PDB file of C-alpha atoms in Angstrom:
ATOM      1  CA  MET R 208      -0.671  63.186   1.583  1.00 64.00           C
ATOM      2  CA  SER R 209       2.254  62.100   3.310  1.00 91.00           C
ATOM      3  CA  ALA R 210       5.078  60.357   1.558  1.00 95.00           C
ATOM      4  CA  ILE R 211       5.841  56.921   2.614  1.00 97.00           C
ATOM      5  CA  ILE R 212       8.786  56.554   0.213  1.00 97.00           C
ATOM      6  CA  ARG R 213      10.828  60.046  -0.813  1.00 96.00           C
ATOM      7  CA  THR R 214      13.399  60.790  -3.334  1.00 96.00           C
ATOM      8  CA  GLU R 215      15.630  63.397  -4.013  1.00 96.00           C
ATOM      9  CA  ASN R 216      17.816  64.377  -6.929  1.00 96.00           C
ATOM     10  CA  LEU R 217      18.014  60.451  -7.663  1.00 96.00           C
ATOM     11  CA  CYS R 218      20.668  60.335 -10.590  1.00 96.00           C
ATOM     12  CA  LYS R 219      21.316  56.628 -12.295  1.00 96.00           C
ATOM     13  CA  ALA R 220      23.997  56.200 -15.442  1.00 96.00           C
ATOM     14  CA  PHE R 221      25.024  52.974 -17.360  1.00 94.00           C
ATOM     15  CA  GLY R 222      28.410  54.318 -19.372  1.00 93.00           C
ATOM     16  CA  SER R 223      27.964  57.287 -21.122  1.00 92.00           C
ATOM     17  CA  ASN R 224      23.915  56.960 -20.988  1.00 92.00           C
ATOM     18  CA  LYS R 225      21.973  58.993 -18.043  1.00 93.00           C
ATOM     19  CA  VAL R 226      18.685  56.994 -17.287  1.00 95.00           C
ATOM     20  CA  LEU R 227      17.690  58.877 -14.008  1.00 96.00           C
ATOM     21  CA  ASP R 228      18.461  62.855 -14.222  1.00 95.00           C
ATOM     22  CA  HIS R 229      18.157  64.061 -10.594  1.00 95.00           C
ATOM     23  CA  VAL R 230      14.347  62.434  -9.795  1.00 96.00           C
ATOM     24  CA  SER R 231      12.390  63.839  -7.320  1.00 97.00           C
ATOM     25  CA  LEU R 232       9.212  62.132  -6.007  1.00 96.00           C
ATOM     26  CA  GLU R 233       7.158  61.622  -3.576  1.00 97.00           C
ATOM     27  CA  LEU R 234       5.115  58.159  -3.534  1.00 97.00           C
ATOM     28  CA  PRO R 235       2.089  59.346  -0.754  1.00 97.00           C
ATOM     29  CA  GLU R 236       1.337  56.755   1.625  1.00 97.00           C
ATOM     30  CA  LYS R 237      -2.004  53.782   1.070  1.00 96.00           C
ATOM     31  CA  LYS R 238      -2.637  55.731  -2.168  1.00 97.00           C
ATOM     32  CA  ILE R 239      -1.934  54.377  -5.821  1.00 97.00           C
ATOM     33  CA  THR R 240       0.852  55.870  -7.615  1.00 97.00           C
ATOM     34  CA  VAL R 241       1.044  55.417 -11.552  1.00 96.00           C
ATOM     35  CA  VAL R 242       4.598  56.233 -13.512  1.00 95.00           C
ATOM     36  CA  ILE R 243       3.962  56.822 -16.973  1.00 93.00           C
ATOM     37  CA  GLY R 244       6.215  57.681 -19.875  1.00 88.00           C
ATOM     38  CA  GLN R 245       7.538  56.095 -23.188  1.00 84.00           C
ATOM     39  CA  SER R 246       9.470  52.833 -23.516  1.00 82.00           C
ATOM     40  CA  GLY R 247      13.140  53.380 -22.676  1.00 81.00           C
ATOM     41  CA  THR R 248      12.913  56.399 -20.232  1.00 83.00           C
ATOM     42  CA  GLY R 249      13.749  54.937 -16.734  1.00 90.00           C
ATOM     43  CA  LYS R 250      10.993  53.826 -15.167  1.00 92.00           C
ATOM     44  CA  SER R 251      12.195  50.330 -14.364  1.00 92.00           C
ATOM     45  CA  VAL R 252      15.348  51.729 -13.025  1.00 94.00           C
ATOM     46  CA  LEU R 253      13.597  54.137 -10.854  1.00 95.00           C
ATOM     47  CA  PHE R 254      11.757  51.335  -9.396  1.00 93.00           C
ATOM     48  CA  LYS R 255      14.688  49.185  -9.134  1.00 92.00           C
ATOM     49  CA  THR R 256      16.609  52.037  -7.516  1.00 94.00           C
ATOM     50  CA  ILE R 257      14.279  53.275  -5.064  1.00 94.00           C
ATOM     51  CA  ILE R 258      14.541  49.961  -3.318  1.00 90.00           C
ATOM     52  CA  GLY R 259      18.174  49.380  -3.756  1.00 88.00           C
ATOM     53  CA  MET R 260      18.232  46.614  -6.030  1.00 88.00           C
ATOM     54  CA  ILE R 261      20.513  49.016  -8.672  1.00 91.00           C
ATOM     55  CA  PRO R 262      22.789  51.105  -6.521  1.00 91.00           C
ATOM     56  CA  ARG R 263      22.270  54.790  -7.167  1.00 93.00           C
ATOM     57  CA  ASP R 264      24.981  57.248  -8.605  1.00 95.00           C
ATOM     58  CA  GLU R 265      23.709  59.976  -7.293  1.00 95.00           C
ATOM     59  CA  GLY R 266      20.893  61.379  -4.857  1.00 96.00           C
ATOM     60  CA  ARG R 267      18.678  60.183  -1.559  1.00 95.00           C
ATOM     61  CA  VAL R 268      16.046  58.006  -1.007  1.00 95.00           C
ATOM     62  CA  TRP R 269      13.852  57.961   2.285  1.00 95.00           C
ATOM     63  CA  PHE R 270      11.524  55.203   3.392  1.00 96.00           C
ATOM     64  CA  ARG R 271       9.427  56.917   5.910  1.00 94.00           C
ATOM     65  CA  ASP R 272      12.194  58.607   8.014  1.00 92.00           C
ATOM     66  CA  THR R 273      14.747  55.868   7.195  1.00 94.00           C
ATOM     67  CA  GLU R 274      17.372  57.343   4.525  1.00 94.00           C
ATOM     68  CA  LEU R 275      17.837  54.269   2.627  1.00 90.00           C
ATOM     69  CA  SER R 276      20.971  55.616   0.628  1.00 82.00           C
ATOM     70  CA  SER R 277      22.214  56.136   4.013  1.00 86.00           C
ATOM     71  CA  LEU R 278      22.253  51.972   5.470  1.00 87.00           C
ATOM     72  CA  ARG R 279      24.865  49.368   5.091  1.00 86.00           C
ATOM     73  CA  GLN R 280      24.321  46.530   2.838  1.00 83.00           C
ATOM     74  CA  GLY R 281      22.648  44.221   5.846  1.00 84.00           C
ATOM     75  CA  GLU R 282      20.644  46.888   7.140  1.00 87.00           C
ATOM     76  CA  LEU R 283      19.371  47.477   3.751  1.00 84.00           C
ATOM     77  CA  ILE R 284      18.327  44.128   3.235  1.00 82.00           C
ATOM     78  CA  ALA R 285      16.257  44.215   6.468  1.00 85.00           C
ATOM     79  CA  ILE R 286      14.593  46.944   5.665  1.00 88.00           C
ATOM     80  CA  ARG R 287      13.076  45.274   1.967  1.00 86.00           C
ATOM     81  CA  ARG R 288      11.113  43.433   4.168  1.00 88.00           C
ATOM     82  CA  TYR R 289       8.474  46.328   3.509  1.00 93.00           C
ATOM     83  CA  PHE R 290       8.898  46.188   0.004  1.00 95.00           C
ATOM     84  CA  GLY R 291       7.452  43.798  -2.686  1.00 93.00           C
ATOM     85  CA  TYR R 292       7.901  43.724  -6.434  1.00 92.00           C
ATOM     86  CA  SER R 293       6.005  42.122  -9.118  1.00 91.00           C
ATOM     87  CA  PHE R 294       7.698  41.486 -12.211  1.00 86.00           C
ATOM     88  CA  GLN R 295       6.909  42.231 -15.356  1.00 81.00           C
ATOM     89  CA  ASN R 296       7.161  38.693 -16.469  1.00 78.00           C
ATOM     90  CA  ALA R 297       6.118  37.675 -12.875  1.00 77.00           C
ATOM     91  CA  ALA R 298       9.449  35.977 -12.494  1.00 86.00           C
ATOM     92  CA  LEU R 299       8.447  32.566 -11.066  1.00 90.00           C
ATOM     93  CA  PHE R 300      10.505  30.207 -10.217  1.00 92.00           C
ATOM     94  CA  ASP R 301      10.240  27.442 -13.087  1.00 92.00           C
ATOM     95  CA  SER R 302      11.910  24.335 -11.382  1.00 93.00           C
ATOM     96  CA  MET R 303       9.682  25.089  -8.339  1.00 96.00           C
ATOM     97  CA  THR R 304       5.607  24.201  -7.681  1.00 97.00           C
ATOM     98  CA  VAL R 305       3.146  27.794  -6.802  1.00 97.00           C
ATOM     99  CA  GLY R 306       3.092  26.575  -3.684  1.00 97.00           C
ATOM    100  CA  GLU R 307       7.170  26.649  -3.386  1.00 97.00           C
ATOM    101  CA  ASN R 308       7.390  29.992  -4.981  1.00 96.00           C
ATOM    102  CA  LEU R 309       4.800  31.683  -2.291  1.00 97.00           C
ATOM    103  CA  ALA R 310       6.966  29.718   0.365  1.00 97.00           C
ATOM    104  CA  PHE R 311      10.146  31.694  -0.750  1.00 95.00           C
ATOM    105  CA  PRO R 312      10.045  35.039   0.764  1.00 93.00           C
ATOM    106  CA  LEU R 313       8.179  33.257   3.967  1.00 94.00           C
ATOM    107  CA  ARG R 314      10.966  31.685   4.790  1.00 93.00           C
ATOM    108  CA  GLU R 315      13.985  34.084   3.229  1.00 89.00           C
ATOM    109  CA  LEU R 316      12.445  37.543   4.229  1.00 86.00           C
ATOM    110  CA  LEU R 317      10.078  36.589   6.982  1.00 89.00           C
ATOM    111  CA  ARG R 318      12.432  33.145   8.498  1.00 91.00           C
ATOM    112  CA  LEU R 319       9.446  31.406   8.979  1.00 91.00           C
ATOM    113  CA  ASN R 320      10.010  27.720   9.027  1.00 93.00           C
ATOM    114  CA  ASP R 321       6.548  26.573  10.844  1.00 96.00           C
ATOM    115  CA  ARG R 322       5.187  24.048   7.744  1.00 95.00           C
ATOM    116  CA  ALA R 323       2.218  24.323   8.851  1.00 97.00           C
ATOM    117  CA  GLU R 324       1.868  28.507   9.306  1.00 97.00           C
ATOM    118  CA  ILE R 325       3.817  28.434   5.834  1.00 97.00           C
ATOM    119  CA  ARG R 326       1.126  26.299   4.218  1.00 97.00           C
ATOM    120  CA  ARG R 327      -1.952  28.275   5.826  1.00 97.00           C
ATOM    121  CA  ARG R 328      -0.398  31.965   4.366  1.00 97.00           C
ATOM    122  CA  ILE R 329       0.288  30.158   0.929  1.00 97.00           C
ATOM    123  CA  ALA R 330      -3.575  28.579   0.679  1.00 97.00           C
ATOM    124  CA  GLU R 331      -5.036  32.184   2.619  1.00 97.00           C
ATOM    125  CA  MET R 332      -3.440  34.047  -0.218  1.00 96.00           C
ATOM    126  CA  LEU R 333      -4.316  31.700  -3.263  1.00 97.00           C
ATOM    127  CA  GLU R 334      -7.975  32.245  -2.120  1.00 97.00           C
ATOM    128  CA  TRP R 335      -7.613  35.836  -1.953  1.00 96.00           C
ATOM    129  CA  ILE R 336      -6.121  35.809  -5.459  1.00 95.00           C
ATOM    130  CA  GLU R 337      -8.871  33.663  -6.367  1.00 94.00           C
ATOM    131  CA  LEU R 338      -6.600  30.668  -7.615  1.00 96.00           C
ATOM    132  CA  PRO R 339      -7.303  27.986  -4.934  1.00 96.00           C
ATOM    133  CA  GLY R 340      -5.975  24.616  -4.483  1.00 95.00           C
ATOM    134  CA  ILE R 341      -2.576  25.296  -7.466  1.00 97.00           C
ATOM    135  CA  GLU R 342      -0.528  25.394  -4.982  1.00 97.00           C
ATOM    136  CA  GLU R 343       1.453  21.905  -6.403  1.00 97.00           C
ATOM    137  CA  LYS R 344       0.997  23.201 -10.238  1.00 97.00           C
ATOM    138  CA  ARG R 345       4.378  24.506 -12.032  1.00 96.00           C
ATOM    139  CA  PRO R 346       4.683  27.844 -13.519  1.00 94.00           C
ATOM    140  CA  ASP R 347       4.593  26.449 -17.266  1.00 93.00           C
ATOM    141  CA  GLU R 348       0.778  24.939 -16.263  1.00 96.00           C
ATOM    142  CA  LEU R 349      -0.245  28.025 -15.864  1.00 94.00           C
ATOM    143  CA  SER R 350      -2.103  31.074 -18.154  1.00 92.00           C
ATOM    144  CA  GLY R 351      -0.296  34.434 -18.748  1.00 89.00           C
ATOM    145  CA  GLY R 352      -2.794  35.642 -16.761  1.00 90.00           C
ATOM    146  CA  MET R 353      -2.342  33.071 -13.598  1.00 92.00           C
ATOM    147  CA  ARG R 354       1.114  33.534 -13.542  1.00 92.00           C
ATOM    148  CA  LYS R 355       0.681  37.261 -13.167  1.00 91.00           C
ATOM    149  CA  ARG R 356      -1.540  36.913 -10.196  1.00 93.00           C
ATOM    150  CA  VAL R 357       0.875  34.328  -8.860  1.00 95.00           C
ATOM    151  CA  GLY R 358       3.336  36.649  -9.036  1.00 94.00           C
ATOM    152  CA  VAL R 359       1.058  39.369  -7.557  1.00 94.00           C
ATOM    153  CA  ALA R 360       1.097  36.576  -4.707  1.00 95.00           C
ATOM    154  CA  ARG R 361       4.038  36.391  -3.883  1.00 94.00           C
ATOM    155  CA  ALA R 362       5.000  39.730  -3.614  1.00 94.00           C
ATOM    156  CA  LEU R 363       2.041  40.097  -1.297  1.00 95.00           C
ATOM    157  CA  ILE R 364       2.156  37.501   0.965  1.00 95.00           C
ATOM    158  CA  ALA R 365       5.806  39.116   3.140  1.00 92.00           C
ATOM    159  CA  GLN R 366       2.850  41.918   3.760  1.00 93.00           C
ATOM    160  CA  PRO R 367       4.885  44.716   2.896  1.00 95.00           C
ATOM    161  CA  GLU R 368       3.396  48.304   3.481  1.00 96.00           C
ATOM    162  CA  VAL R 369       4.903  49.186  -0.250  1.00 97.00           C
ATOM    163  CA  LEU R 370       4.208  46.686  -3.691  1.00 96.00           C
ATOM    164  CA  PHE R 371       5.513  47.706  -6.673  1.00 96.00           C
ATOM    165  CA  PHE R 372       3.935  46.648  -9.648  1.00 95.00           C
ATOM    166  CA  ASP R 373       6.185  46.719 -12.883  1.00 92.00           C
ATOM    167  CA  GLU R 374       4.710  46.367 -16.216  1.00 91.00           C
ATOM    168  CA  PRO R 375       1.529  43.975 -14.499  1.00 90.00           C
ATOM    169  CA  THR R 376      -0.573  44.097 -17.692  1.00 88.00           C
ATOM    170  CA  THR R 377       2.630  43.565 -20.290  1.00 86.00           C
ATOM    171  CA  GLY R 378       1.301  40.736 -22.845  1.00 85.00           C
ATOM    172  CA  LEU R 379      -2.185  40.460 -21.790  1.00 85.00           C
ATOM    173  CA  ASP R 380      -5.025  40.721 -23.689  1.00 89.00           C
ATOM    174  CA  PRO R 381      -7.774  43.666 -22.625  1.00 89.00           C
ATOM    175  CA  VAL R 382     -10.123  41.178 -20.398  1.00 90.00           C
ATOM    176  CA  LEU R 383      -7.094  40.158 -18.582  1.00 88.00           C
ATOM    177  CA  SER R 384      -5.585  43.510 -18.193  1.00 90.00           C
ATOM    178  CA  GLU R 385      -8.843  44.891 -16.862  1.00 92.00           C
ATOM    179  CA  THR R 386      -8.632  41.804 -14.249  1.00 91.00           C
ATOM    180  CA  ILE R 387      -4.989  42.756 -13.100  1.00 92.00           C
ATOM    181  CA  ASN R 388      -5.732  46.161 -12.837  1.00 93.00           C
ATOM    182  CA  ASP R 389      -8.872  45.473 -10.622  1.00 93.00           C
ATOM    183  CA  LEU R 390      -6.074  42.921  -8.733  1.00 93.00           C
ATOM    184  CA  VAL R 391      -4.205  45.858  -8.146  1.00 94.00           C
ATOM    185  CA  VAL R 392      -7.120  48.529  -6.974  1.00 95.00           C
ATOM    186  CA  ARG R 393      -8.137  45.368  -4.285  1.00 94.00           C
ATOM    187  CA  VAL R 394      -4.272  45.057  -3.140  1.00 95.00           C
ATOM    188  CA  HIS R 395      -4.669  48.963  -2.519  1.00 96.00           C
ATOM    189  CA  GLN R 396      -8.218  48.944  -0.969  1.00 94.00           C
ATOM    190  CA  GLU R 397      -8.603  46.022   0.545  1.00 95.00           C
ATOM    191  CA  LEU R 398      -4.762  45.498   2.125  1.00 94.00           C
ATOM    192  CA  GLN R 399      -4.170  48.867   3.088  1.00 95.00           C
ATOM    193  CA  ILE R 400      -1.290  48.490   1.023  1.00 96.00           C
ATOM    194  CA  THR R 401       0.830  51.906  -0.833  1.00 97.00           C
ATOM    195  CA  CYS R 402       1.160  50.776  -4.443  1.00 97.00           C
ATOM    196  CA  VAL R 403       3.066  52.351  -7.450  1.00 97.00           C
ATOM    197  CA  MET R 404       2.774  51.051 -10.415  1.00 96.00           C
ATOM    198  CA  ILE R 405       4.376  51.143 -14.323  1.00 94.00           C
ATOM    199  CA  THR R 406       1.525  50.859 -17.245  1.00 90.00           C
ATOM    200  CA  HIS R 407       1.384  51.426 -20.410  1.00 85.00           C
ATOM    201  CA  ASP R 408      -2.086  51.605 -20.308  1.00 86.00           C
ATOM    202  CA  ILE R 409      -2.913  54.751 -19.770  1.00 86.00           C
ATOM    203  CA  PRO R 410      -6.617  54.980 -19.703  1.00 88.00           C
ATOM    204  CA  ALA R 411      -6.569  52.500 -16.612  1.00 90.00           C
ATOM    205  CA  ALA R 412      -4.152  55.122 -14.883  1.00 91.00           C
ATOM    206  CA  PHE R 413      -6.093  57.646 -14.950  1.00 91.00           C
ATOM    207  CA  ARG R 414      -8.962  55.272 -13.897  1.00 93.00           C
ATOM    208  CA  ILE R 415      -7.243  54.021 -10.127  1.00 95.00           C
ATOM    209  CA  ALA R 416      -4.306  56.314  -9.922  1.00 96.00           C
ATOM    210  CA  ASP R 417      -4.424  59.088  -7.151  1.00 97.00           C
ATOM    211  CA  LYS R 418      -1.183  60.289  -8.318  1.00 97.00           C
ATOM    212  CA  ILE R 419       0.479  60.304 -11.364  1.00 96.00           C
ATOM    213  CA  ALA R 420       4.317  60.923 -12.860  1.00 96.00           C
ATOM    214  CA  PHE R 421       5.503  61.399 -16.182  1.00 94.00           C
ATOM    215  CA  LEU R 422       8.906  60.384 -16.208  1.00 94.00           C
ATOM    216  CA  ASP R 423      10.986  62.125 -19.786  1.00 90.00           C
ATOM    217  CA  CYS R 424      14.201  61.275 -20.527  1.00 87.00           C
ATOM    218  CA  GLY R 425      14.940  60.220 -17.080  1.00 91.00           C
ATOM    219  CA  SER R 426      13.214  63.555 -14.948  1.00 93.00           C
ATOM    220  CA  ILE R 427       9.948  63.708 -14.103  1.00 95.00           C
ATOM    221  CA  VAL R 428       8.105  66.295 -16.315  1.00 93.00           C
ATOM    222  CA  ALA R 429       4.671  66.695 -14.880  1.00 94.00           C
ATOM    223  CA  GLU R 430       3.171  65.296 -11.935  1.00 95.00           C
ATOM    224  CA  GLY R 431       0.015  65.470 -10.063  1.00 95.00           C
ATOM    225  CA  SER R 432      -3.696  64.293 -10.005  1.00 95.00           C
ATOM    226  CA  PRO R 433      -5.178  62.485 -13.066  1.00 92.00           C
ATOM    227  CA  LYS R 434      -7.059  65.723 -13.552  1.00 92.00           C
ATOM    228  CA  GLU R 435      -4.219  67.653 -12.849  1.00 92.00           C
ATOM    229  CA  LEU R 436      -1.807  65.631 -15.169  1.00 91.00           C
ATOM    230  CA  ALA R 437      -4.573  66.288 -17.992  1.00 87.00           C
ATOM    231  CA  LYS R 438      -4.086  69.916 -17.650  1.00 88.00           C
ATOM    232  CA  SER R 439      -0.371  69.829 -18.175  1.00 88.00           C
ATOM    233  CA  ASN R 440       0.803  71.948 -21.470  1.00 88.00           C
ATOM    234  CA  HIS R 441       3.956  70.086 -20.943  1.00 88.00           C
ATOM    235  CA  PRO R 442       4.699  69.009 -25.410  1.00 88.00           C
ATOM    236  CA  MET R 443       5.658  65.212 -24.326  1.00 86.00           C
ATOM    237  CA  VAL R 444       2.696  65.167 -21.906  1.00 87.00           C
ATOM    238  CA  ARG R 445       0.351  66.690 -24.040  1.00 85.00           C
ATOM    239  CA  ASP R 446       1.237  64.285 -27.350  1.00 85.00           C
ATOM    240  CA  PHE R 447       1.407  61.111 -25.227  1.00 81.00           C
ATOM    241  CA  MET R 448      -2.007  61.479 -24.013  1.00 79.00           C
ATOM    242  CA  ARG R 449      -3.132  62.795 -27.570  1.00 79.00           C
ATOM    243  CA  THR R 450      -2.328  59.590 -28.481  1.00 76.00           C
ATOM    244  CA  SER R 451      -4.182  57.719 -25.738  1.00 72.00           C
ATOM    245  CA  PHE R 452      -7.197  59.476 -25.492  1.00 72.00           C
ATOM    246  CA  GLY R 453      -7.703  61.396 -28.945  1.00 62.00           C
ATOM    247  CA  GLN R 454      -8.906  64.709 -28.309  1.00 46.00           C
ATOM    248  CA  LEU R 455      -7.922  66.119 -24.605  1.00 47.00           C
ATOM    249  CA  GLU R 456     -10.911  68.615 -24.292  1.00 47.00           C
ATOM    250  CA  GLY R 457     -13.453  67.538 -21.343  1.00 47.00           C
ATOM    251  CA  MET R 458     -11.110  65.661 -19.914  1.00 50.00           C
TER     252      MET R 458
END
């Protein structure tokens, strides 16, 4: 599988706290990669460092053949249009309607000013996430699951090539969580977008992922297909999976 994003020896520390410790990882194109691990191991920092939201301390990052870590700020901002980011809490602008939230990346990233075209794209995207006609609602009028789906829609509307999902099911009940996980699969299958997800829903990760990477203490300690990861002999991986699945035999 060809990699659309690669990191090489990526490092990030906040003061004396080393969060990423020489992380080298390949994200295969048009596949679903899931990053798992205990809380506080640097998963969100990894995502944000890859796309330049947080500056790295060391290491390199490539998007296809372009080394992102060598770009000037203006060049990096321009290439970010190829990335979408679905935040853990949806991060919608509370002062804006749903329609205004979705219009924001169209205007800011794509510099689209045609109002009719913006309205068309918003209506099309809301239809796709199965929430038609809510353009005039505000985020505080939406349920938690609806907010999550609108957050995904806002990340999708600029038509990125890679979509990062940061804990998309946090705070949702099992039924709504399954709905969001199914939405990730739809994004991948129907739109042919590379998906990269952080989740603590390990059974869901093993169900939908093509590749899983286990991050522990800032380093990738195991990676591969779900079947390959299930056979890992790394003690932390074994303990983590035993907690999630019970007995590992037969997986």
